[in-house]
Amino acid sequence: MTVVPIVSALTRDELEARLEEAEETLRAIREGEIDALVVSGGASEQVFTLEGGAQSYRSFMEAMDLGAAAFDTDGQLLYANQALCTLLDRPVATLRGQAVLELFDAVNQATFRRLLTQATTERQSAEIHFKVEGTDRSLLLTGAPLDFGVMRCIAITFTDISAREQAAAARESERMAKAILASANEAVIVCDRSGKVTHLNAAATRICVDDPIGKDFDEAITLTFAEAAELMSGADIVTMAAAGTPVQGLEAAVKTSSFDVTDVMISAAPLLVAGERTSGCVVTLINLTQRKAAERRQSLLMGELDHRVKNTLAMVLAISARTASNERTIENFQKSFSGRIQALAATHTLLSSASWENLQIKDVLAIELTPYTTLSGGRIAMDGLDVAVDSKTAVSLGLVFHELTTNAVKYGALSTPKGKLSVSRQAIADDGALILEWRETEGPLVTPPKTSGFGQTLISRSLGSGSGGAKLEYKPEGVVCRISIPRYGHFHMG
Amino acid sequence: MTKSEPAKLVLYVAGETPKSLAAIRNLEKICSEHLADKYKVEVIDLKKHPQLAREHGIVAIPTLVKELPVPIRKIIGDLSDTQKVLVHLAVEE
């Protein structure tokens, strides 16, 4: 043995140091503080790791598509496979330490840390969300305790559930789209590129033929275009829209078996799905029936208004001329003319407040007698005047009542406190005319006027031709006027 | 410890084994919390350069070698026992 020279070459301190190092090495191995050894093999050294099964785990995990990593209990990364690096879009060298955790925001970091804590004892799962290059990603993390080499650690798998969540969102979106389609008031019909109906809502079902899905648009719905009946068909609109050209606001009539013709306004737009080329078109049909009716009514009213304004102006001219020929002074003219125009205006006010319809005889009379009824103390009686009259009759009656009232106030029953006035419905004449009677009593003695004033002329000529008219009698006990309103279209019994 | 001498620590690791990673982490923590970054630290990966083990006669990994100031001291293990590391480096708190 040649031990002695070697030993003698070393000092006691050096020997002690070597012994201490050897003991320290053994302790570290025993306590699992090291996981690699250097073995001298001739000229070179080799490093052997003591990871045991961990190395085979690594090989296995590298082969997986699933993202996987091992963390120690402090959340430090021990190992991450390539699939995880791809999933997180980071090279493995940048994922050391707590870099994986730092990819996430505070809320998701907290979730991750909670999972690491819980997974030290049992299998746990959690979801985290983050962005990779502006795209939302969702990961399902499943953690479980693992003996990794000589260490106790946590193995975590990362499953990309973004696609699953996107599919769920897409399903929800489709459900919402269907609900919107179903809830729309307007009829909506969706066609594919070949012009066949693929979807339609309830409003569209009512104007289409039975079971229109799969049929050509022209077969599904019968349209007539008023302005280009021979030149255009529903199929043309669908073809244009499916080719990318929107069509807006065409008016057409729809004919169905169960409904009458309905006026509609048609618009069609290309159907674009996720920015790709058009995959068909969406046709919207708005029911114009009510709008058309409103337009017709408005047109009618405009015509009527025009007619009335002309009539009224002609009447004002006539009143002016007649009044001027019967009055001797400017003051009298002004008074009579103003009174007549005011009577005309009052009737117009009544008519407009009643929308030119359903004005009753009693309303027309009441507005003339209003200044006297409050002071009359029961001297004025009205009976059976709840009869609706048309606007023309109302205007004429207004003028007649104005003349009769003016006369009664000046000379007749309303000129004295004792005089009485009764206006009543008398009968329906044989020709269907309605007879009213204006009867004054207990007033001053009446003597017929020597000349016929405009008032008298107006009363006699009012209410037009045929069975209409008014007949004035100057009886000594009071004026009596029988007013006849022609039947057809001039009044409606309530 | 003589303050004028440059202090140097060499940590020998074997790639990214868990204990190597733990030793690096623990040493960084000790340096920043207790040594006020006075030491110059060199990390040698023996997986890449196994021949460098010979210089300090490294057998077990991880091992920390205090090269300067002399005497050379070795601390074997993952450096998880901070007090033990400080004693071996002869640093007084």
XYZ file of C-alpha atoms in Angstrom:
587
model
C 0.000 0.000 0.000
C 1.185 3.420 -0.757
C -1.306 5.140 1.454
C 1.125 6.550 3.928
C 2.988 8.904 1.578
C -0.302 10.306 0.290
C -1.702 10.753 3.754
C 1.487 12.233 4.911
C 1.346 14.668 2.024
C -1.889 16.094 3.366
C -2.082 18.155 6.425
C -4.397 17.246 9.240
C -6.578 20.262 8.445
C -6.898 19.209 4.866
C -7.881 15.718 5.906
C -10.473 17.047 8.283
C -11.845 19.294 5.565
C -12.137 16.352 3.177
C -13.855 14.247 5.796
C -16.270 17.040 6.544
C -17.056 17.428 2.838
C -17.657 13.706 2.442
C -20.011 13.672 5.427
C -21.787 16.752 4.133
C -22.226 15.107 0.740
C -23.728 12.002 2.304
C -26.058 14.088 4.459
C -27.215 16.079 1.439
C -27.888 12.889 -0.525
C -29.739 11.348 2.424
C -31.871 14.438 2.947
C -32.658 14.845 -0.723
C -30.922 18.181 -1.093
C -29.085 17.192 -4.231
C -30.365 15.633 -7.410
C -27.235 15.202 -9.534
C -23.770 13.666 -9.188
C -20.513 14.127 -11.044
C -18.789 10.910 -11.919
C -15.195 10.933 -13.150
C -14.809 8.472 -15.938
C -11.209 8.505 -16.986
C -10.293 11.754 -18.700
C -13.718 13.353 -18.529
C -16.484 13.978 -16.015
C -20.118 12.998 -16.520
C -23.167 14.363 -14.761
C -25.929 11.967 -13.714
C -29.193 13.306 -12.435
C -31.074 11.542 -9.633
C -34.510 12.471 -10.929
C -35.522 8.860 -11.326
C -39.029 8.617 -12.706
C -39.206 12.364 -13.336
C -37.173 12.059 -16.487
C -39.574 9.543 -17.946
C -42.463 11.826 -16.919
C -40.807 14.615 -18.853
C -40.382 12.490 -21.959
C -43.989 11.467 -21.706
C -45.226 15.029 -21.178
C -43.176 16.411 -24.041
C -44.967 13.955 -26.322
C -48.388 15.243 -25.247
C -50.447 17.919 -26.979
C -51.787 19.009 -23.607
C -49.976 21.891 -21.898
C -48.333 20.615 -18.701
C -46.075 22.065 -16.044
C -44.706 21.300 -12.607
C -44.483 23.949 -9.915
C -42.975 23.847 -6.449
C -45.076 24.870 -3.482
C -43.934 28.494 -3.838
C -45.321 28.672 -7.348
C -41.890 28.488 -8.984
C -41.848 26.705 -12.308
C -39.845 23.489 -12.298
C -40.748 22.260 -15.711
C -43.008 23.217 -18.616
C -43.583 21.142 -21.715
C -43.447 22.451 -25.265
C -47.226 22.263 -25.676
C -47.626 24.764 -22.821
C -45.021 27.091 -24.339
C -47.011 26.986 -27.592
C -50.263 27.541 -25.743
C -48.891 30.562 -23.881
C -46.989 31.730 -26.958
C -43.750 32.033 -24.956
C -40.350 30.310 -25.362
C -39.481 28.001 -22.500
C -36.554 30.175 -21.416
C -38.937 33.030 -20.562
C -41.149 30.948 -18.305
C -38.748 30.534 -15.390
C -39.590 31.316 -11.813
C -42.980 32.938 -11.546
C -43.133 34.120 -15.169
C -46.101 31.866 -15.952
C -48.104 33.436 -13.150
C -47.110 36.895 -14.262
C -48.714 36.334 -17.647
C -52.094 36.744 -15.975
C -53.831 39.669 -14.353
C -54.273 39.982 -10.581
C -57.602 38.149 -10.446
C -56.375 35.183 -12.494
C -53.079 35.107 -10.585
C -55.059 34.762 -7.362
C -57.043 31.900 -8.906
C -53.805 30.240 -10.003
C -52.209 30.573 -6.550
C -55.309 29.180 -4.883
C -55.145 26.184 -7.186
C -51.450 25.644 -6.357
C -52.258 25.665 -2.635
C -55.250 23.359 -2.913
C -53.533 20.963 -5.314
C -50.768 20.172 -2.837
C -53.205 17.820 -1.141
C -55.805 16.846 -3.734
C -56.788 17.206 -7.374
C -58.353 20.590 -8.140
C -59.476 22.508 -11.219
C -59.900 26.189 -12.037
C -60.448 28.357 -15.087
C -58.295 31.327 -15.986
C -58.659 33.850 -18.784
C -56.060 35.954 -20.550
C -55.204 37.478 -23.897
C -52.684 36.196 -26.435
C -51.989 38.786 -29.119
C -55.338 40.459 -28.489
C -57.327 37.225 -28.601
C -59.256 36.095 -25.535
C -58.126 32.702 -24.320
C -59.589 30.526 -21.607
C -57.662 27.734 -19.923
C -58.888 24.965 -17.699
C -56.169 24.184 -15.156
C -56.140 20.891 -13.320
C -53.617 20.497 -10.526
C -52.569 17.436 -8.542
C -49.749 16.629 -6.114
C -46.701 14.941 -7.687
C -43.385 13.558 -6.505
C -41.015 15.137 -8.964
C -37.609 13.599 -8.516
C -36.779 14.124 -4.892
C -39.254 16.947 -4.503
C -42.895 17.233 -3.638
C -44.516 19.488 -6.205
C -47.712 20.241 -8.084
C -48.388 19.046 -11.607
C -50.750 21.228 -13.584
C -52.284 20.540 -16.955
C -53.516 23.413 -19.107
C -56.450 22.676 -21.407
C -57.379 25.329 -23.944
C -61.148 25.711 -23.642
C -61.313 28.901 -25.756
C -62.767 26.994 -28.701
C -65.342 25.371 -26.432
C -66.282 28.751 -24.960
C -66.381 30.331 -28.395
C -68.665 27.543 -29.597
C -70.923 28.146 -26.578
C -70.886 31.887 -27.346
C -71.692 31.139 -30.987
C -74.609 28.926 -29.930
C -75.863 31.690 -27.635
C -75.421 34.222 -30.426
C -77.409 32.042 -32.839
C -80.132 31.600 -30.240
C -80.233 35.387 -29.814
C -80.343 35.940 -33.576
C -83.280 33.540 -33.876
C -85.060 35.305 -31.016
C -84.509 38.692 -32.692
C -85.774 37.328 -35.998
C -88.839 35.840 -34.297
C -89.545 39.023 -32.335
C -89.349 41.396 -35.309
C -92.650 43.030 -36.252
C -91.677 43.142 -39.886
C -91.754 40.049 -42.038
C -88.197 38.776 -42.548
C -87.263 36.125 -45.092
C -83.720 34.798 -45.457
C -82.626 33.200 -48.735
C -79.451 31.348 -49.642
C -77.254 32.236 -52.610
C -79.455 30.253 -54.982
C -82.523 32.248 -53.875
C -84.181 29.497 -51.863
C -85.850 30.388 -48.577
C -83.861 29.156 -45.571
C -85.376 31.069 -42.649
C -88.439 33.194 -42.008
C -90.164 34.625 -38.990
C -93.771 34.419 -37.842
C -94.747 37.682 -39.534
C -93.392 36.342 -42.834
C -95.189 33.017 -42.407
C -98.508 34.877 -42.544
C -97.868 36.291 -46.012
C -96.032 33.314 -47.540
C -97.413 30.114 -48.972
C -97.594 27.079 -46.689
C -94.247 25.493 -45.882
C -92.031 27.955 -47.807
C -88.645 26.688 -46.541
C -86.611 25.316 -49.435
C -88.788 26.935 -52.095
C -87.655 29.631 -54.496
C -88.471 33.134 -53.249
C -90.977 33.674 -56.080
C -92.773 30.454 -55.182
C -92.789 31.247 -51.489
C -94.447 34.649 -51.844
C -96.591 36.210 -54.575
C -95.513 39.795 -55.212
C -96.741 42.359 -57.700
C -94.805 45.531 -58.294
C -97.156 48.363 -59.123
C -94.594 50.443 -60.956
C -92.939 47.724 -62.997
C -95.307 44.805 -62.970
C -93.922 43.055 -66.036
C -90.308 44.043 -65.628
C -89.595 42.974 -62.100
C -90.121 39.931 -59.918
C -89.267 38.995 -56.359
C -86.518 36.707 -57.688
C -84.764 39.724 -59.252
C -84.539 41.437 -55.878
C -83.153 38.312 -54.223
C -80.613 37.823 -56.996
C -79.439 41.434 -56.732
C -79.111 41.339 -52.965
C -77.366 37.954 -52.948
C -74.899 39.361 -55.468
C -74.050 42.134 -53.008
C -76.311 44.998 -54.141
C -78.801 46.113 -51.492
C -82.336 46.952 -52.621
C -84.304 49.469 -50.581
C -87.862 50.660 -50.273
C -89.650 49.084 -53.240
C -93.422 49.093 -52.906
C -95.303 45.978 -53.874
C -98.516 44.127 -53.228
C -98.528 40.660 -51.667
C -101.302 38.246 -52.497
C -101.984 35.318 -50.237
C -104.640 32.662 -50.200
C -105.967 33.518 -46.779
C -105.585 37.313 -46.782
C -106.510 40.121 -49.074
C -103.832 41.946 -50.984
C -101.458 43.655 -48.602
C -99.319 46.631 -49.554
C -95.714 46.159 -48.482
C -92.399 47.926 -48.741
C -89.574 45.525 -49.634
C -85.921 45.898 -48.809
C -83.262 43.274 -49.378
C -79.680 43.222 -48.157
C -76.778 40.829 -48.733
C -76.290 38.338 -45.897
C -72.705 38.563 -44.713
C -71.451 35.944 -42.283
C -68.133 36.646 -40.540
C -66.886 38.913 -43.298
C -66.916 36.222 -45.933
C -68.567 36.621 -49.291
C -72.334 36.960 -49.276
C -74.029 33.752 -48.306
C -77.492 34.835 -49.353
C -79.788 37.727 -48.613
C -82.215 39.033 -46.028
C -85.536 40.345 -47.329
C -87.633 42.613 -45.102
C -91.277 43.338 -45.895
C -92.963 46.189 -44.031
C -96.750 46.193 -44.023
C -97.920 49.470 -45.565
C -101.665 48.862 -45.237
C -102.099 51.262 -42.343
C -99.748 53.802 -43.859
C -101.544 53.652 -47.184
C -104.873 54.120 -45.423
C -103.426 57.105 -43.542
C -102.105 58.554 -46.793
C -105.480 58.146 -48.460
C -107.178 59.776 -45.499
C -104.695 62.632 -45.491
C -105.168 63.183 -49.206
C -108.924 63.206 -48.715
C -108.640 65.678 -45.870
C -106.403 67.960 -47.917
C -108.959 67.958 -50.719
C -111.759 68.571 -48.274
C -109.863 71.406 -46.625
C -109.180 73.005 -49.986
C -112.849 72.699 -50.909
C -113.969 74.162 -47.607
C -111.592 77.076 -47.698
C -112.837 77.976 -51.188
C -116.462 77.601 -50.077
C -115.872 79.665 -46.993
C -114.199 82.462 -48.944
C -117.067 82.441 -51.452
C -119.511 82.562 -48.556
C -117.643 85.462 -46.922
C -117.753 87.348 -50.211
C -121.461 86.666 -50.568
C -122.167 87.691 -46.963
C -120.134 90.854 -47.489
C -121.955 91.779 -50.696
C -125.416 90.985 -49.323
C -124.813 92.734 -46.028
C -123.498 95.791 -47.850
C -126.609 95.966 -50.034
C -128.961 95.821 -47.026
C -127.240 98.079 -44.532
C -127.349 101.829 -44.876
C -124.411 102.876 -42.691
C -120.869 101.668 -42.322
C -121.427 101.039 -38.574
C -124.451 98.843 -39.270
C -122.599 97.035 -41.996
C -119.660 96.405 -39.697
C -121.874 95.132 -36.900
C -123.935 92.803 -39.085
C -120.959 91.596 -41.104
C -118.866 90.915 -37.988
C -121.740 89.054 -36.345
C -122.210 86.821 -39.385
C -118.498 86.133 -39.813
C -118.227 85.374 -36.087
C -121.115 82.910 -36.396
C -119.297 81.267 -39.296
C -116.057 81.180 -37.272
C -117.821 79.713 -34.232
C -119.258 76.878 -36.287
C -115.835 76.230 -37.814
C -114.289 76.106 -34.359
C -116.890 73.545 -33.348
C -116.264 71.554 -36.480
C -112.506 71.493 -36.070
C -112.736 70.518 -32.396
C -115.019 67.656 -33.430
C -112.533 66.730 -36.216
C -115.145 67.809 -38.784
C -117.312 64.878 -37.844
C -120.146 64.044 -35.501
C -121.185 67.596 -34.743
C -124.725 67.691 -33.382
C -127.448 70.254 -34.094
C -127.661 71.159 -30.412
C -123.921 72.070 -30.399
C -124.372 74.432 -33.343
C -127.424 76.031 -31.735
C -125.868 76.222 -28.275
C -122.893 78.250 -29.488
C -125.239 80.891 -30.928
C -127.497 80.997 -27.881
C -124.739 80.774 -25.265
C -124.761 84.521 -24.416
C -128.534 84.327 -23.699
C -129.026 80.893 -22.170
C -127.318 81.793 -18.897
C -129.572 84.819 -18.450
C -132.716 83.256 -19.838
C -133.834 81.472 -16.688
C -135.507 78.644 -18.528
C -136.898 80.757 -21.334
C -135.032 78.764 -23.935
C -135.992 75.109 -24.502
C -134.314 72.593 -26.816
C -135.723 69.185 -27.618
C -134.612 66.285 -29.768
C -131.583 68.017 -31.228
C -129.096 65.188 -30.543
C -128.711 64.668 -34.256
C -125.300 64.550 -35.933
C -124.969 66.618 -39.083
C -122.276 66.880 -41.716
C -119.966 69.875 -41.847
C -121.736 71.663 -44.689
C -125.094 71.430 -42.942
C -123.458 72.559 -39.683
C -122.119 75.718 -41.372
C -125.508 76.514 -42.909
C -127.347 75.829 -39.647
C -124.825 78.036 -37.848
C -125.647 80.945 -40.138
C -129.438 80.328 -39.926
C -129.350 80.140 -36.122
C -127.211 83.301 -36.060
C -129.747 85.236 -38.134
C -132.711 83.932 -36.118
C -130.949 84.681 -32.823
C -129.927 88.194 -33.940
C -133.532 88.856 -35.019
C -134.946 87.463 -31.752
C -132.557 89.566 -29.685
C -133.336 92.692 -31.648
C -137.058 92.423 -32.161
C -138.358 89.046 -31.000
C -138.747 86.875 -27.917
C -135.217 87.448 -26.645
C -135.688 91.223 -26.679
C -137.975 91.124 -23.605
C -137.591 89.316 -20.292
C -140.839 87.379 -20.753
C -140.335 86.098 -24.265
C -139.739 82.377 -24.777
C -137.947 80.356 -27.416
C -138.248 76.690 -28.200
C -136.216 74.800 -30.777
C -137.306 71.229 -31.363
C -137.218 68.325 -33.731
C -140.641 67.965 -35.290
C -140.746 65.018 -37.633
C -139.221 63.185 -40.549
C -140.919 64.307 -43.739
C -142.096 61.872 -46.382
C -138.987 62.479 -48.457
C -136.811 61.704 -45.441
C -135.920 65.283 -44.574
C -135.560 66.214 -40.902
C -137.854 69.055 -39.807
C -136.811 71.427 -37.014
C -138.942 74.186 -35.611
C -137.803 77.526 -34.168
C -140.761 78.978 -32.303
C -140.799 82.279 -30.414
C -143.677 83.039 -27.997
C -144.746 85.674 -25.511
C -142.499 88.257 -27.082
C -143.488 91.638 -28.491
C -146.170 91.736 -31.144
C -144.636 90.749 -34.439
C -145.200 92.574 -37.665
C -143.677 91.238 -40.881
C -140.827 93.394 -42.195
C -141.557 95.549 -45.179
C -138.368 94.580 -46.979
C -136.581 91.267 -47.039
C -133.114 91.630 -45.440
C -130.154 89.450 -46.032
C -130.903 87.454 -42.908
C -134.256 86.447 -44.284
C -132.768 85.637 -47.669
C -130.045 83.559 -46.089
C -132.520 81.650 -43.966
C -134.708 80.926 -46.955
C -131.862 79.860 -49.164
C -129.826 77.923 -46.637
C -129.668 74.222 -46.615
C -129.586 74.037 -50.313
C -131.749 72.584 -52.919
C -134.357 69.843 -53.025
C -135.946 69.001 -49.728
C -133.626 71.341 -47.773
C -134.553 74.880 -46.765
C -136.070 77.125 -44.135
C -139.460 78.769 -44.082
C -139.966 81.873 -41.954
C -143.400 82.958 -40.667
C -143.979 86.265 -38.884
C -146.942 85.280 -36.703
C -148.185 88.051 -34.387
C -147.364 86.018 -31.251
C -143.874 85.255 -32.418
C -141.615 84.195 -35.267
C -141.811 80.559 -36.357
C -139.192 79.037 -38.632
C -139.409 75.519 -40.022
C -136.012 74.249 -41.032
C -135.751 71.240 -43.282
C -132.494 69.253 -43.519
C -132.252 66.917 -46.508
C -131.863 63.255 -45.668
C -129.003 61.874 -47.676
C -125.656 62.240 -46.063
C -126.584 65.396 -44.166
C -127.584 64.023 -40.830
C -127.367 60.821 -38.845
C -129.880 59.943 -36.216
C -128.107 58.887 -33.028
C -13.509 38.341 6.200
C -11.202 40.899 4.763
C -13.165 43.603 3.146
C -10.519 44.523 0.619
C -10.601 41.059 -1.008
C -13.168 40.549 -3.770
C -15.791 38.048 -2.616
C -16.672 35.327 -5.084
C -19.162 32.499 -4.972
C -19.499 29.754 -7.551
C -22.694 27.731 -7.724
C -22.499 24.443 -9.559
C -25.781 23.211 -11.017
C -26.897 20.429 -13.354
C -29.161 21.998 -15.987
C -32.626 22.614 -14.667
C -33.049 19.873 -12.149
C -35.455 20.907 -9.396
C -32.694 21.154 -6.811
C -30.489 23.186 -9.142
C -33.328 25.637 -9.709
C -34.064 25.723 -5.980
C -30.395 26.406 -5.170
C -30.241 29.297 -7.661
C -33.377 30.776 -6.234
C -32.289 30.371 -2.620
C -28.873 31.876 -3.316
C -30.420 34.902 -5.036
C -32.624 35.380 -2.005
C -29.751 35.067 0.495
C -27.561 37.432 -1.503
C -30.189 40.124 -1.685
C -31.461 39.770 1.883
C -28.270 39.067 3.851
C -25.194 39.744 1.783
C -26.271 43.073 0.335
C -25.121 41.802 -3.058
C -21.502 42.082 -1.956
C -20.622 38.754 -3.522
C -19.959 38.162 -7.131
C -21.853 35.009 -8.026
C -21.033 32.720 -10.900
C -23.350 29.874 -11.867
C -21.768 26.962 -13.692
C -23.952 24.426 -15.463
C -22.068 21.138 -15.257
C -24.461 19.548 -17.735
C -23.012 21.816 -20.352
C -19.472 21.940 -19.003
C -18.887 18.803 -16.907
C -15.106 19.247 -17.038
C -15.427 22.340 -14.822
C -16.304 20.034 -11.906
C -12.694 19.112 -11.631
C -11.463 22.526 -10.513
C -13.276 22.366 -7.196
C -13.643 18.600 -7.031
C -17.417 18.741 -7.248
C -19.206 15.463 -6.590
C -22.770 16.371 -5.619
C -24.960 18.952 -7.346
C -25.944 21.581 -6.412
C -22.842 22.763 -4.564
C -21.892 26.305 -3.646
C -18.176 27.123 -3.424
C -16.892 30.178 -1.639
C -13.757 30.761 -3.640
C -12.754 34.061 -2.129
C -11.903 35.111 0.462
C -9.898 32.036 1.409
C -10.248 29.498 2.865
C -12.317 27.825 0.168
C -15.580 26.461 1.601
C -18.167 24.169 -0.002
C -21.842 24.100 0.853
C -23.574 21.051 -0.557
C -27.349 20.980 -1.183
C -30.131 23.281 -2.307
C -29.201 26.095 0.152
C -32.657 25.930 1.740
C -31.155 26.340 5.229
C -30.284 30.022 5.162
C -28.629 30.080 8.605
C -26.324 27.216 7.690
C -25.297 29.011 4.504
C -24.562 32.223 6.423
C -22.464 30.330 9.003
C -20.439 28.643 6.307
C -19.849 31.935 4.561
C -18.774 33.290 7.971
C -21.128 36.203 7.644
C -22.197 37.729 10.870
C -25.640 39.263 10.854
